[in-house]
XYZ file of C-alpha atoms in Angstrom:
395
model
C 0.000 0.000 0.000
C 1.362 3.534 -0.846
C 1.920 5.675 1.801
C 2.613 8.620 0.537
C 5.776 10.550 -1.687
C 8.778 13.021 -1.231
C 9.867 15.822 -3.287
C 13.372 15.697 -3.460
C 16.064 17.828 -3.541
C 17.166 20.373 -6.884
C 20.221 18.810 -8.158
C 21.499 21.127 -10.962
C 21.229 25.100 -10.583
C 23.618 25.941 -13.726
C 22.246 29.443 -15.058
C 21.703 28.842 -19.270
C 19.612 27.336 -22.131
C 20.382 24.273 -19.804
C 19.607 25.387 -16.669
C 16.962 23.520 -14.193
C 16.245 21.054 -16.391
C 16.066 17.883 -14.679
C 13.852 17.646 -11.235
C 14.324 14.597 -9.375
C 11.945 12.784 -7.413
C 11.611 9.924 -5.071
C 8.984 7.157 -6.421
C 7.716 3.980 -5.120
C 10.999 1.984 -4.326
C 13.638 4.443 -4.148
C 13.905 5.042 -7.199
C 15.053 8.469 -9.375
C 12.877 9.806 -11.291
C 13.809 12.775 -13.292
C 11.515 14.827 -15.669
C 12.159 18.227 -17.759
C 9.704 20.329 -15.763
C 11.476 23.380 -16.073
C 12.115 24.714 -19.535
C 13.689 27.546 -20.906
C 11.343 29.631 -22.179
C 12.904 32.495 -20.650
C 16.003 32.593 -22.969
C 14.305 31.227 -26.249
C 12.028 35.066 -25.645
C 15.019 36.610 -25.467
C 16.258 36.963 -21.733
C 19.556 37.949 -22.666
C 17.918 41.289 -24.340
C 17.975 44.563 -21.969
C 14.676 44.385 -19.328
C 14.002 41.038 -20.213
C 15.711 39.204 -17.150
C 13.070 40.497 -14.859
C 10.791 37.430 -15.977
C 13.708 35.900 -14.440
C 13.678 37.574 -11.249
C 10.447 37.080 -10.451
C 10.617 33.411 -10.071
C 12.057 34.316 -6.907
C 9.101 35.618 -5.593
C 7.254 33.448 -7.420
C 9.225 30.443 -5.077
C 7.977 31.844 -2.000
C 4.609 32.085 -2.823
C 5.068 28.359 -3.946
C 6.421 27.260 -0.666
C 3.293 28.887 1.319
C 0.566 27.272 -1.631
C 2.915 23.690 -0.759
C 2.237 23.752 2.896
C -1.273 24.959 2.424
C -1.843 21.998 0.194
C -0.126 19.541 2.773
C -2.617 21.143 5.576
C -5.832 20.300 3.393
C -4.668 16.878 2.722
C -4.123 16.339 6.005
C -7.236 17.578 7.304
C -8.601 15.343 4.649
C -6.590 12.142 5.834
C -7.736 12.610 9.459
C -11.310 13.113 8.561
C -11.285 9.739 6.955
C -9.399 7.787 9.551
C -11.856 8.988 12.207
C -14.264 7.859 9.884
C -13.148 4.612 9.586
C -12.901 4.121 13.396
C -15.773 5.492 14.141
C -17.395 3.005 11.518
C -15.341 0.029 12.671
C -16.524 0.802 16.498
C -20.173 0.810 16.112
C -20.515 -2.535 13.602
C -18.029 -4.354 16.003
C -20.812 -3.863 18.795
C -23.933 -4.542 15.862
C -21.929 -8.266 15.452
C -21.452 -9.174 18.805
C -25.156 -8.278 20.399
C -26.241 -10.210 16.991
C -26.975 -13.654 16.206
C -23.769 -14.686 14.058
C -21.904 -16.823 15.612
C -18.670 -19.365 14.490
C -16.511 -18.459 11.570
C -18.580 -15.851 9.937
C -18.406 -14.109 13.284
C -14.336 -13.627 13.347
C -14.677 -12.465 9.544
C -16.807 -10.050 10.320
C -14.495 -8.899 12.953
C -11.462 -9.286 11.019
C -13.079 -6.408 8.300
C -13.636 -4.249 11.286
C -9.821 -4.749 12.618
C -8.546 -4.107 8.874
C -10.917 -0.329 9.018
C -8.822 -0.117 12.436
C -5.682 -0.638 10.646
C -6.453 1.321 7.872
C -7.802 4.124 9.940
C -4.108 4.355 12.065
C -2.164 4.250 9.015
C -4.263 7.865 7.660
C -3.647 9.029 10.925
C 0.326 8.575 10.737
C 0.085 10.286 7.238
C -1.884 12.941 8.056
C 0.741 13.545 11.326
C 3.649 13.270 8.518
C 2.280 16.036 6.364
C 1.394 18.578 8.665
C 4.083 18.034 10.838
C 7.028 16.757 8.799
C 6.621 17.530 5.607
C 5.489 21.011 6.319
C 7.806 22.310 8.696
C 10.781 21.211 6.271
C 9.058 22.937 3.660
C 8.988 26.156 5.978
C 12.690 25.384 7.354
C 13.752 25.717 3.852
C 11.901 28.748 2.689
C 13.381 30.568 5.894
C 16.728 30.213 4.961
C 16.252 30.523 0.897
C 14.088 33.833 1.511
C 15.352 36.834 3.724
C 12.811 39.459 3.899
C 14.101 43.196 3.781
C 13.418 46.137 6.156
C 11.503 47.879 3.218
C 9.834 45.309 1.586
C 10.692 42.661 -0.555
C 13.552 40.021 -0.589
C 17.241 39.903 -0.526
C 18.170 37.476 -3.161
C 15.334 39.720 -5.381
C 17.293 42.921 -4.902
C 20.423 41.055 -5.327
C 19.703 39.472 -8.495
C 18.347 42.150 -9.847
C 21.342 44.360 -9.150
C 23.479 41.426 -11.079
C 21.254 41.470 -13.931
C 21.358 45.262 -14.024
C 25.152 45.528 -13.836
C 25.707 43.156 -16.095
C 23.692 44.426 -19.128
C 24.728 48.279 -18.201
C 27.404 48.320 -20.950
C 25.627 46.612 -23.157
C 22.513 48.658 -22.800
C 24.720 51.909 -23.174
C 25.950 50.093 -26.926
C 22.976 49.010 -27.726
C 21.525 52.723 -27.156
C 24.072 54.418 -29.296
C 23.240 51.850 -32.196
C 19.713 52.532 -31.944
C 20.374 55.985 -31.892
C 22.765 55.617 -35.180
C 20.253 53.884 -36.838
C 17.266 55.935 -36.013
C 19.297 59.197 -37.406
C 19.797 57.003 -40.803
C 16.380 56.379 -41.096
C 15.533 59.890 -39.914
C 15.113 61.613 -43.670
C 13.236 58.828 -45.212
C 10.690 58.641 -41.623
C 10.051 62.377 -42.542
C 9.636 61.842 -46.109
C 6.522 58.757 -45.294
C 5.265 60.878 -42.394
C 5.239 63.987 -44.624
C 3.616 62.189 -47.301
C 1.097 60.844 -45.169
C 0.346 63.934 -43.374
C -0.494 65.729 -46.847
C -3.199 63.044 -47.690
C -4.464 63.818 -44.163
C -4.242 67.349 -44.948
C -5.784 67.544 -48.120
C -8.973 65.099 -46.533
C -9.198 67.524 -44.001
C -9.516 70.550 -46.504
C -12.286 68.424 -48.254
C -14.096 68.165 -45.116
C -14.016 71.764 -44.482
C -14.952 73.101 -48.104
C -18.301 70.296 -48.021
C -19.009 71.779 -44.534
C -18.814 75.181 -45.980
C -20.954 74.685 -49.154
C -23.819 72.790 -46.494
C -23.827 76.023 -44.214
C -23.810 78.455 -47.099
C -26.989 75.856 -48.268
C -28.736 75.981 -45.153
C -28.433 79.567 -44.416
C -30.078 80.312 -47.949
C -33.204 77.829 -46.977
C -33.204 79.884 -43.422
C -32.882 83.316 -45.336
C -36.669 84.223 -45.446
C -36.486 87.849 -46.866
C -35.120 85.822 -50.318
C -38.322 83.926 -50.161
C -40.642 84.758 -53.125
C -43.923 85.159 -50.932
C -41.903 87.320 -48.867
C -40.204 89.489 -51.297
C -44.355 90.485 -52.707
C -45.715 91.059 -49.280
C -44.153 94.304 -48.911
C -45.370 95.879 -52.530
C -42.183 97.393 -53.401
C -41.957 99.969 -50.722
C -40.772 103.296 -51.286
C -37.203 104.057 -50.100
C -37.151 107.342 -49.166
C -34.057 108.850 -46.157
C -34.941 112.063 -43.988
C -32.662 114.936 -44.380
C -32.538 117.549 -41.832
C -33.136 120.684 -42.475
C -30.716 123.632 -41.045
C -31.833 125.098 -37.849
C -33.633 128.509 -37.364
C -35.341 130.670 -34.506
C -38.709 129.990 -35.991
C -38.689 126.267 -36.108
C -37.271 126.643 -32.304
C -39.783 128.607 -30.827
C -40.787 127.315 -26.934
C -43.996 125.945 -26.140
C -46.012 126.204 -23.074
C -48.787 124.145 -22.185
C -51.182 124.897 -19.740
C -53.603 122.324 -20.194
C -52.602 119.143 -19.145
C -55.911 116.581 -18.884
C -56.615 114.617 -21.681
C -55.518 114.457 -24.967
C -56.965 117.486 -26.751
C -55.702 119.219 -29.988
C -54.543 121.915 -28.053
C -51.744 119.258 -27.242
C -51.079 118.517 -30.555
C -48.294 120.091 -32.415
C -47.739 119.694 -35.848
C -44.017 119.878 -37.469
C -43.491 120.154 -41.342
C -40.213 121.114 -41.581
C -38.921 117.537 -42.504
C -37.820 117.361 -46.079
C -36.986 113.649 -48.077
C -34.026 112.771 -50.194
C -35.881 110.810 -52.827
C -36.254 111.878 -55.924
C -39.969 109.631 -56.152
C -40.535 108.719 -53.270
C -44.048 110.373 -51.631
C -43.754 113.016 -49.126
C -43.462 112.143 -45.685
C -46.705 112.370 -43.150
C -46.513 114.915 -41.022
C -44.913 114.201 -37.576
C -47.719 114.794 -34.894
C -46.349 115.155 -30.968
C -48.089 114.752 -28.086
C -47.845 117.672 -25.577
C -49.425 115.785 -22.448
C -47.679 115.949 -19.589
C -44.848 113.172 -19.332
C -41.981 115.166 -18.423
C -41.131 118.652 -16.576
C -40.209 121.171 -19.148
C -40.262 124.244 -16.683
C -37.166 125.335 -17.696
C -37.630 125.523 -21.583
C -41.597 126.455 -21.818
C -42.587 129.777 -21.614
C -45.636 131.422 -20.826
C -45.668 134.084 -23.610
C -46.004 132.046 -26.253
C -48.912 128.949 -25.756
C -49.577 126.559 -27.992
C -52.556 128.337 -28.807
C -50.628 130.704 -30.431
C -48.435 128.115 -32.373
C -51.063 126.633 -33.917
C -52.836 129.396 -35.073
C -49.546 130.546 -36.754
C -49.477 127.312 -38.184
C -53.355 127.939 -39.649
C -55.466 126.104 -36.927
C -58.377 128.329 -36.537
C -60.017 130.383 -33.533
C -62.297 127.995 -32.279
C -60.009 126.023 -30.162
C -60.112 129.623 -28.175
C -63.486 129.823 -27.576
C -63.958 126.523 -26.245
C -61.273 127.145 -23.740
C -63.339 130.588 -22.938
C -66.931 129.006 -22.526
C -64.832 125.662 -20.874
C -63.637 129.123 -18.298
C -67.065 129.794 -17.499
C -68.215 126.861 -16.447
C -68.748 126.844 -12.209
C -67.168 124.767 -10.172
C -67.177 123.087 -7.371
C -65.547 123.908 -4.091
C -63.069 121.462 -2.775
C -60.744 121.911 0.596
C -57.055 120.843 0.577
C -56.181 117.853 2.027
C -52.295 118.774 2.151
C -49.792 121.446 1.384
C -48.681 122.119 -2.257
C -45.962 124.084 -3.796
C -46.542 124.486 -7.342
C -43.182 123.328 -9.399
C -44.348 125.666 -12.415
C -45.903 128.490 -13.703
C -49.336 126.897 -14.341
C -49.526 125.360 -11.250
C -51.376 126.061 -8.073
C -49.882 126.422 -4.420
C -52.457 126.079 -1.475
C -51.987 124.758 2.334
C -53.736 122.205 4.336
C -57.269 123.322 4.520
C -57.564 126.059 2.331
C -60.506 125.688 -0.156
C -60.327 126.383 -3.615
C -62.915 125.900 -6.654
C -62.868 122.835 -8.903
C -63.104 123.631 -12.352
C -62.843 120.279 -14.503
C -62.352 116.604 -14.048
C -59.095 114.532 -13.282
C -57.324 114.230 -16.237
C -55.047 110.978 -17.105
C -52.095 112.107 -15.689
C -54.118 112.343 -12.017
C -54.226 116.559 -12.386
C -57.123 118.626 -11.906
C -58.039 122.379 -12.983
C -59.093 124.737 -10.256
C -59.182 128.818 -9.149
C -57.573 129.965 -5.607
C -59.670 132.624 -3.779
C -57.330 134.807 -4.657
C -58.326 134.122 -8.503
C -55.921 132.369 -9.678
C -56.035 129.530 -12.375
C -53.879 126.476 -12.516
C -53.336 122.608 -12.070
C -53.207 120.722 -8.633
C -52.646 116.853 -7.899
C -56.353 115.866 -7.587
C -55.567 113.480 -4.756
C -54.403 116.349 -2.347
C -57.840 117.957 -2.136
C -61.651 116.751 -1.208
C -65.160 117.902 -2.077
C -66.745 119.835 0.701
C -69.551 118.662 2.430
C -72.952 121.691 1.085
């Protein structure tokens, strides 16, 4: 019966195309038993070429890890071994007890013991191999990897630095040659690179220009489809207008004459101011409208009016007739009604009234849309006043 198998000792370590060839091996008997587990696959890539020993150096690490994945291996089987001799004994025990409470008796009796004493057997000899591997075999596997492997302060191991250092001294010189060849050889080739990468580059250049001139020609496309004025239906809506360009004229006193207004509710044509003095440039083109401004009160023009010269007056110079005047006259006449002050007022112009808290005053039209209202002091006079600084007195 086989009890179990040793892994023996390296016997060659000669560094080549040769080297760690032959692994020998304990088998059944004593015999040796060597095998070519170990190729060289490191050289036939090329080891001997600059960088390329580092495949080399890592089989160092790699045998470390290998010891620990060993002994973990012997600790399974072991585990394994023990399970199955307990098994066995445990199997042995409780049909050695069935047979003897039984009815078999004679001969067939010590068979059937004699199977039980071989499980016994059996079971003791899994027991000595399972104390062999993890005891035995696994602390020699440890003894060795403690003296083969010597960890370093900052990581790693000795014999890695060590053979790495070899390997890197060794090749220096060579690396330096090999460097200025490449470097002679690259500065031969030089020219005729830049010729192919030149030539190459121009068909990439010339695609490129391709690209950009179709790209054009679409945008120059699709901003005629977006231009809408070029659009037939478009072009007829307007009719052809008539291009005409103002021109102004030179400047004079009478075309710059001040204008006061003194009414300031509503929009009536006393407001309305009509200039003609605009002259076109085109030849056929029809005369302009006239420009028609709105006098109502947006702004303060206190400073440029004047009270001389209304817009009465402007308008009738302009040939607006009389009867604007006569409205305003009977509009004059009409009575009003008495209202006190609610606060005091200090008119900001001419046309405007200035009353305290509490002093009445006559009402003499409605609010306008600017939120003014015409009225007459006691004292007589006429003028404008915020309509929300006064109330109607209580007849």
């Amino acid at each position: 019966m086989r009890t179990g198998a040793h892994v023996g000792r390296l016997t060659q370590a000669q560094f080549g195309h040769d080297a760690l060839d032959n692994v020998a091996a304990q088998g059944p008997g004593g015999r040796t038993v060597y095998s070519n587990q170990i190729n060289d696959r490191e050289f036939s890539s090329g080891a001997y070429e600059p960088g390329n020993y580092k495949r080399t150096v890592k089989r160092i690490d790699d045998g470390h890890r290998l010891c620990n994945e060993l002994v973990s291996c012997f600790q399974e089987r072991a585990k394994i071994e023990k399970s199955y001799a307990l098994q066995l004994s445990d199997w042995a025990k409780r049909w050695r007890g069935v047979v003897e409470k039984g009815p078999q008796y004679g001969t067939l009796e010590k068979a059937w013991h004699a199977f039980m004493q071989a499980a016994d057997r059996l079971s003791e000899l899994h027991l000595e191999l399972r104390q062999r591997l993890a005891a035995e075999d696994s602390e020699r596997v440890r003894d060795w990897q403690k003296d083969a492997f010597h960890k370093q302060m900052m990581g790693g191991f000795r014999e890695t630095k060590d053979t790495d250092d070899g390997f890197r001294k060794a090749q220096k010189p060579w690396v330096r040659k090999l460097k200025e060849k490449a470097l002679e050889e690259l500065n031969r080739c030089n020219p005729r690179y830049m010729e192919d990468m030149e030539q190459v580059f121009d068909l990439t250049q010339e695609a490129e220009r391709k690209r950009l001139r179709f790209f054009k020609d679409v945008l120059l496309d699709i901003h005629t489809h977006l231009d809408l004025s070029a659009k037939e239906g478009v072009i007829t809506c307007g009719g052809n207008p008539v291009k005409s360009f103002t021109v102004l004229c030179e400047w004079s006193p009478e075309a710059s004459r001040s204008i006061s207004r003194k009414e300031r509710g509503g929009q009536s044509e006393e407001n309305v101011v009509t200039l003609t003095n605009i002259v076109s440039s085109g030849g056929d083109a029809v005369p302009p409208s006239p420009i028609t401004l709105d006098t109502g009160r947006t702004k303060d023009y206190s400073s440029d009016w004047s009270d001389e010269e209304s817009p009465k007056k402007v308008l009738a110079e302009n040939g607006v007739g009389e009867d604007e005047e006569d409205e305003e006259e009977e509009e004059e006449q009409v009575e009003g009604v008495r209202v006190r002050a609610l606060y005091d007022y200090m008119g900001q112009e001419a046309d405007e009234l200035s009353f305290k808290a509490g002093e009445e005053l006559l009402k003499l039209g409605e609010e306008d849309e600017q939120g003014w209202c015409k009225g007459r002091l006691s004292g007589g006079k006429v003028g404008l006043y915020p309509a929300n600084y006064v109330q109607a007195v209580a007849s």
